[in-house]
PDB file of C-alpha atoms in Angstrom:
ATOM      1  CA  MET H   3     -17.659  64.992 -14.323  1.00 36.00           C
ATOM      2  CA  ALA H   4     -16.619  66.948 -11.279  1.00 36.00           C
ATOM      3  CA  GLY H   5     -13.853  69.506 -11.555  1.00 35.00           C
ATOM      4  CA  PRO H   6     -10.566  69.153  -9.738  1.00 38.00           C
ATOM      5  CA  SER H   7     -10.847  69.504  -6.005  1.00 39.00           C
ATOM      6  CA  THR H   8      -9.191  72.413  -4.287  1.00 44.00           C
ATOM      7  CA  PRO H   9      -6.427  71.655  -1.790  1.00 45.00           C
ATOM      8  CA  THR H  10      -8.681  72.659   1.114  1.00 44.00           C
ATOM      9  CA  SER H  11     -11.412  70.241   0.115  1.00 46.00           C
ATOM     10  CA  THR H  12      -9.402  67.074  -0.228  1.00 59.00           C
ATOM     11  CA  PRO H  13      -9.939  64.432   2.422  1.00 66.00           C
ATOM     12  CA  ASP H  14      -6.216  63.703   2.248  1.00 91.00           C
ATOM     13  CA  LEU H  15      -5.377  67.230   3.379  1.00 94.00           C
ATOM     14  CA  LEU H  16      -7.794  66.958   6.285  1.00 95.00           C
ATOM     15  CA  GLU H  17      -6.127  63.713   7.359  1.00 95.00           C
ATOM     16  CA  GLN H  18      -2.664  65.203   6.930  1.00 95.00           C
ATOM     17  CA  VAL H  19      -3.567  68.269   8.972  1.00 96.00           C
ATOM     18  CA  ALA H  20      -5.119  66.106  11.702  1.00 96.00           C
ATOM     19  CA  ALA H  21      -1.910  64.076  11.905  1.00 96.00           C
ATOM     20  CA  LEU H  22       0.224  67.229  11.922  1.00 97.00           C
ATOM     21  CA  LYS H  23      -1.982  68.784  14.585  1.00 97.00           C
ATOM     22  CA  HIS H  24      -1.343  65.727  16.752  1.00 96.00           C
ATOM     23  CA  ASP H  25       2.318  65.059  15.988  1.00 96.00           C
ATOM     24  CA  LEU H  26       3.518  68.669  16.033  1.00 97.00           C
ATOM     25  CA  GLY H  27       0.777  70.882  17.430  1.00 96.00           C
ATOM     26  CA  LYS H  28       0.090  68.795  20.494  1.00 95.00           C
ATOM     27  CA  TYR H  29       3.661  68.130  21.553  1.00 96.00           C
ATOM     28  CA  VAL H  30       5.564  71.239  20.469  1.00 97.00           C
ATOM     29  CA  ALA H  31       4.609  72.914  23.766  1.00 96.00           C
ATOM     30  CA  TRP H  32       3.523  69.883  25.783  1.00 96.00           C
ATOM     31  CA  THR H  33       5.780  70.607  28.764  1.00 96.00           C
ATOM     32  CA  SER H  34       6.587  74.281  28.432  1.00 96.00           C
ATOM     33  CA  ALA H  35       2.944  75.364  28.072  1.00 93.00           C
ATOM     34  CA  ASN H  36       2.469  74.529  31.746  1.00 92.00           C
ATOM     35  CA  LEU H  37       5.331  76.657  33.020  1.00 94.00           C
ATOM     36  CA  GLU H  38       4.637  79.745  35.082  1.00 93.00           C
ATOM     37  CA  ASP H  39       5.050  83.048  33.258  1.00 92.00           C
ATOM     38  CA  ALA H  40       7.966  83.898  35.572  1.00 92.00           C
ATOM     39  CA  VAL H  41      10.016  81.037  34.085  1.00 93.00           C
ATOM     40  CA  TRP H  42       9.849  82.783  30.703  1.00 94.00           C
ATOM     41  CA  THR H  43      11.526  85.937  32.078  1.00 92.00           C
ATOM     42  CA  GLY H  44      14.737  86.636  33.954  1.00 86.00           C
ATOM     43  CA  PRO H  45      17.673  84.248  33.858  1.00 91.00           C
ATOM     44  CA  VAL H  46      17.080  81.077  31.833  1.00 95.00           C
ATOM     45  CA  ASP H  47      16.756  78.344  34.437  1.00 95.00           C
ATOM     46  CA  ASP H  48      17.029  74.573  34.249  1.00 97.00           C
ATOM     47  CA  GLU H  49      13.242  74.136  34.278  1.00 96.00           C
ATOM     48  CA  LEU H  50      12.828  76.138  31.071  1.00 97.00           C
ATOM     49  CA  VAL H  51      15.774  74.457  29.360  1.00 97.00           C
ATOM     50  CA  SER H  52      14.481  71.016  30.277  1.00 97.00           C
ATOM     51  CA  ALA H  53      10.951  71.805  29.077  1.00 97.00           C
ATOM     52  CA  LEU H  54      12.160  73.292  25.796  1.00 98.00           C
ATOM     53  CA  CYS H  55      14.513  70.379  25.178  1.00 97.00           C
ATOM     54  CA  ALA H  56      11.593  67.987  25.629  1.00 97.00           C
ATOM     55  CA  ASP H  57       9.223  70.030  23.468  1.00 98.00           C
ATOM     56  CA  LEU H  58      11.568  71.151  20.691  1.00 98.00           C
ATOM     57  CA  LEU H  59      14.293  68.524  20.501  1.00 98.00           C
ATOM     58  CA  ALA H  60      12.129  65.483  21.298  1.00 97.00           C
ATOM     59  CA  THR H  61       8.749  66.532  19.918  1.00 97.00           C
ATOM     60  CA  ARG H  62       8.043  63.024  18.674  1.00 95.00           C
ATOM     61  CA  THR H  63       9.640  59.940  20.189  1.00 92.00           C
ATOM     62  CA  HIS H  64       9.697  56.350  18.985  1.00 88.00           C
ATOM     63  CA  GLY H  65      11.403  54.207  21.593  1.00 90.00           C
ATOM     64  CA  GLU H  66      14.941  55.576  21.760  1.00 91.00           C
ATOM     65  CA  SER H  67      14.507  57.658  18.590  1.00 94.00           C
ATOM     66  CA  LYS H  68      13.673  61.342  18.996  1.00 96.00           C
ATOM     67  CA  GLU H  69      12.550  63.819  16.355  1.00 97.00           C
ATOM     68  CA  ALA H  70      12.854  67.560  16.782  1.00 98.00           C
ATOM     69  CA  ALA H  71       9.901  69.801  15.942  1.00 98.00           C
ATOM     70  CA  TRP H  72      11.411  70.804  12.581  1.00 98.00           C
ATOM     71  CA  GLU H  73      12.038  67.161  11.697  1.00 97.00           C
ATOM     72  CA  VAL H  74       8.397  66.340  12.448  1.00 97.00           C
ATOM     73  CA  TRP H  75       7.352  69.296  10.279  1.00 98.00           C
ATOM     74  CA  ARG H  76       9.593  68.226   7.397  1.00 97.00           C
ATOM     75  CA  SER H  77       8.337  64.654   7.490  1.00 95.00           C
ATOM     76  CA  HIS H  78       4.765  65.940   7.141  1.00 95.00           C
ATOM     77  CA  ARG H  79       5.673  68.780   4.755  1.00 95.00           C
ATOM     78  CA  ALA H  80       6.895  66.308   2.155  1.00 91.00           C
ATOM     79  CA  SER H  81       3.337  65.023   1.645  1.00 91.00           C
ATOM     80  CA  LEU H  82       1.554  68.394   1.740  1.00 92.00           C
ATOM     81  CA  PRO H  83       0.608  70.294  -1.431  1.00 89.00           C
ATOM     82  CA  GLU H  84       3.414  72.520  -2.711  1.00 88.00           C
ATOM     83  CA  ALA H  85       1.243  75.628  -2.349  1.00 90.00           C
ATOM     84  CA  LEU H  86       0.622  75.770   1.373  1.00 90.00           C
ATOM     85  CA  GLU H  87      -2.597  76.897   2.987  1.00 93.00           C
ATOM     86  CA  PRO H  88      -1.997  80.248   4.772  1.00 95.00           C
ATOM     87  CA  GLU H  89      -2.155  78.517   8.155  1.00 96.00           C
ATOM     88  CA  LEU H  90       0.516  76.021   7.118  1.00 96.00           C
ATOM     89  CA  ALA H  91       2.703  78.796   5.759  1.00 96.00           C
ATOM     90  CA  ALA H  92       2.513  80.430   9.214  1.00 97.00           C
ATOM     91  CA  VAL H  93       3.424  77.095  10.816  1.00 98.00           C
ATOM     92  CA  GLU H  94       6.428  76.796   8.525  1.00 97.00           C
ATOM     93  CA  VAL H  95       7.718  80.212   9.615  1.00 98.00           C
ATOM     94  CA  ALA H  96       7.131  79.367  13.292  1.00 98.00           C
ATOM     95  CA  VAL H  97       8.973  76.067  12.934  1.00 98.00           C
ATOM     96  CA  GLY H  98      11.966  78.033  11.631  1.00 98.00           C
ATOM     97  CA  VAL H  99      11.984  80.056  14.854  1.00 98.00           C
ATOM     98  CA  LEU H 100      11.993  76.837  16.854  1.00 98.00           C
ATOM     99  CA  GLU H 101      14.810  75.355  14.797  1.00 98.00           C
ATOM    100  CA  ASP H 102      16.916  78.437  15.476  1.00 97.00           C
ATOM    101  CA  ALA H 103      16.237  78.097  19.205  1.00 97.00           C
ATOM    102  CA  GLY H 104      17.005  74.387  19.011  1.00 97.00           C
ATOM    103  CA  ALA H 105      20.533  75.233  17.938  1.00 97.00           C
ATOM    104  CA  CYS H 106      20.889  77.330  21.109  1.00 97.00           C
ATOM    105  CA  LEU H 107      19.589  74.459  23.220  1.00 98.00           C
ATOM    106  CA  ARG H 108      22.028  72.011  21.659  1.00 97.00           C
ATOM    107  CA  ARG H 109      24.944  74.406  22.270  1.00 97.00           C
ATOM    108  CA  GLY H 110      23.786  75.106  25.822  1.00 96.00           C
ATOM    109  CA  ASP H 111      23.779  78.830  24.983  1.00 97.00           C
ATOM    110  CA  ARG H 112      21.421  80.219  27.612  1.00 96.00           C
ATOM    111  CA  GLU H 113      22.187  83.823  26.729  1.00 96.00           C
ATOM    112  CA  ALA H 114      21.081  83.319  23.114  1.00 97.00           C
ATOM    113  CA  LEU H 115      18.097  81.313  24.304  1.00 97.00           C
ATOM    114  CA  ALA H 116      17.094  84.154  26.622  1.00 96.00           C
ATOM    115  CA  ALA H 117      17.017  86.502  23.631  1.00 96.00           C
ATOM    116  CA  LYS H 118      14.824  84.081  21.668  1.00 96.00           C
ATOM    117  CA  ARG H 119      12.471  82.696  24.298  1.00 96.00           C
ATOM    118  CA  SER H 120       9.587  85.114  23.740  1.00 95.00           C
ATOM    119  CA  ALA H 121       9.740  84.332  20.005  1.00 97.00           C
ATOM    120  CA  VAL H 122       9.840  80.616  20.858  1.00 98.00           C
ATOM    121  CA  ARG H 123       6.763  80.888  23.045  1.00 97.00           C
ATOM    122  CA  GLU H 124       4.946  82.846  20.350  1.00 97.00           C
ATOM    123  CA  ALA H 125       5.970  80.303  17.693  1.00 98.00           C
ATOM    124  CA  GLN H 126       4.682  77.442  19.836  1.00 98.00           C
ATOM    125  CA  MET H 127       1.333  79.192  20.266  1.00 97.00           C
ATOM    126  CA  THR H 128       1.203  80.025  16.550  1.00 98.00           C
ATOM    127  CA  ILE H 129       1.756  76.402  15.576  1.00 98.00           C
ATOM    128  CA  ARG H 130      -0.964  75.179  17.897  1.00 97.00           C
ATOM    129  CA  ALA H 131      -3.466  77.866  16.943  1.00 98.00           C
ATOM    130  CA  GLN H 132      -2.864  77.681  13.186  1.00 98.00           C
ATOM    131  CA  LEU H 133      -3.134  73.888  13.047  1.00 98.00           C
ATOM    132  CA  ARG H 134      -6.241  73.899  15.231  1.00 97.00           C
ATOM    133  CA  GLY H 135      -7.825  76.624  13.102  1.00 97.00           C
ATOM    134  CA  LEU H 136      -6.993  74.931   9.813  1.00 97.00           C
ATOM    135  CA  HIS H 137      -8.317  71.602  11.039  1.00 97.00           C
ATOM    136  CA  ARG H 138     -11.603  73.223  12.069  1.00 97.00           C
ATOM    137  CA  ARG H 139     -11.878  75.045   8.737  1.00 96.00           C
ATOM    138  CA  LEU H 140     -11.271  71.878   6.743  1.00 94.00           C
ATOM    139  CA  LEU H 141     -13.894  70.042   8.768  1.00 95.00           C
ATOM    140  CA  ARG H 142     -16.437  72.783   8.011  1.00 94.00           C
ATOM    141  CA  GLU H 143     -15.579  72.745   4.298  1.00 91.00           C
ATOM    142  CA  ARG H 144     -15.985  69.017   3.773  1.00 86.00           C
TER     143      ARG H 144
END
């Protein structure tokens, strides 16, 4: 009889990470990843606000329904093992940064958003990189 499988070797985790990579990793920076570097500095302009609203506040859409990045994370998190893989733990921290920035977006607080935008950009890149890396690792370990 085979011993219990480790969280990283379960096919379910691979499927969950693939779905998370698509639902969160792909769309969390879908619009803002294409912005010029200059948009991320200086006064917060409408282009940045619009892109971040699309990416963070409407990460996943179903018809008229919109889910923010942290809502997408939480919907997936509920089915993940309690002890997170290191990559997923990093994603969880990054999602917290985005949720904090989302509050600024909802309030229309451009000054607060300006103070957070470099952390937002880093969090977006972290989410994408960590999910991509974990997915690749799980594929190798199968």
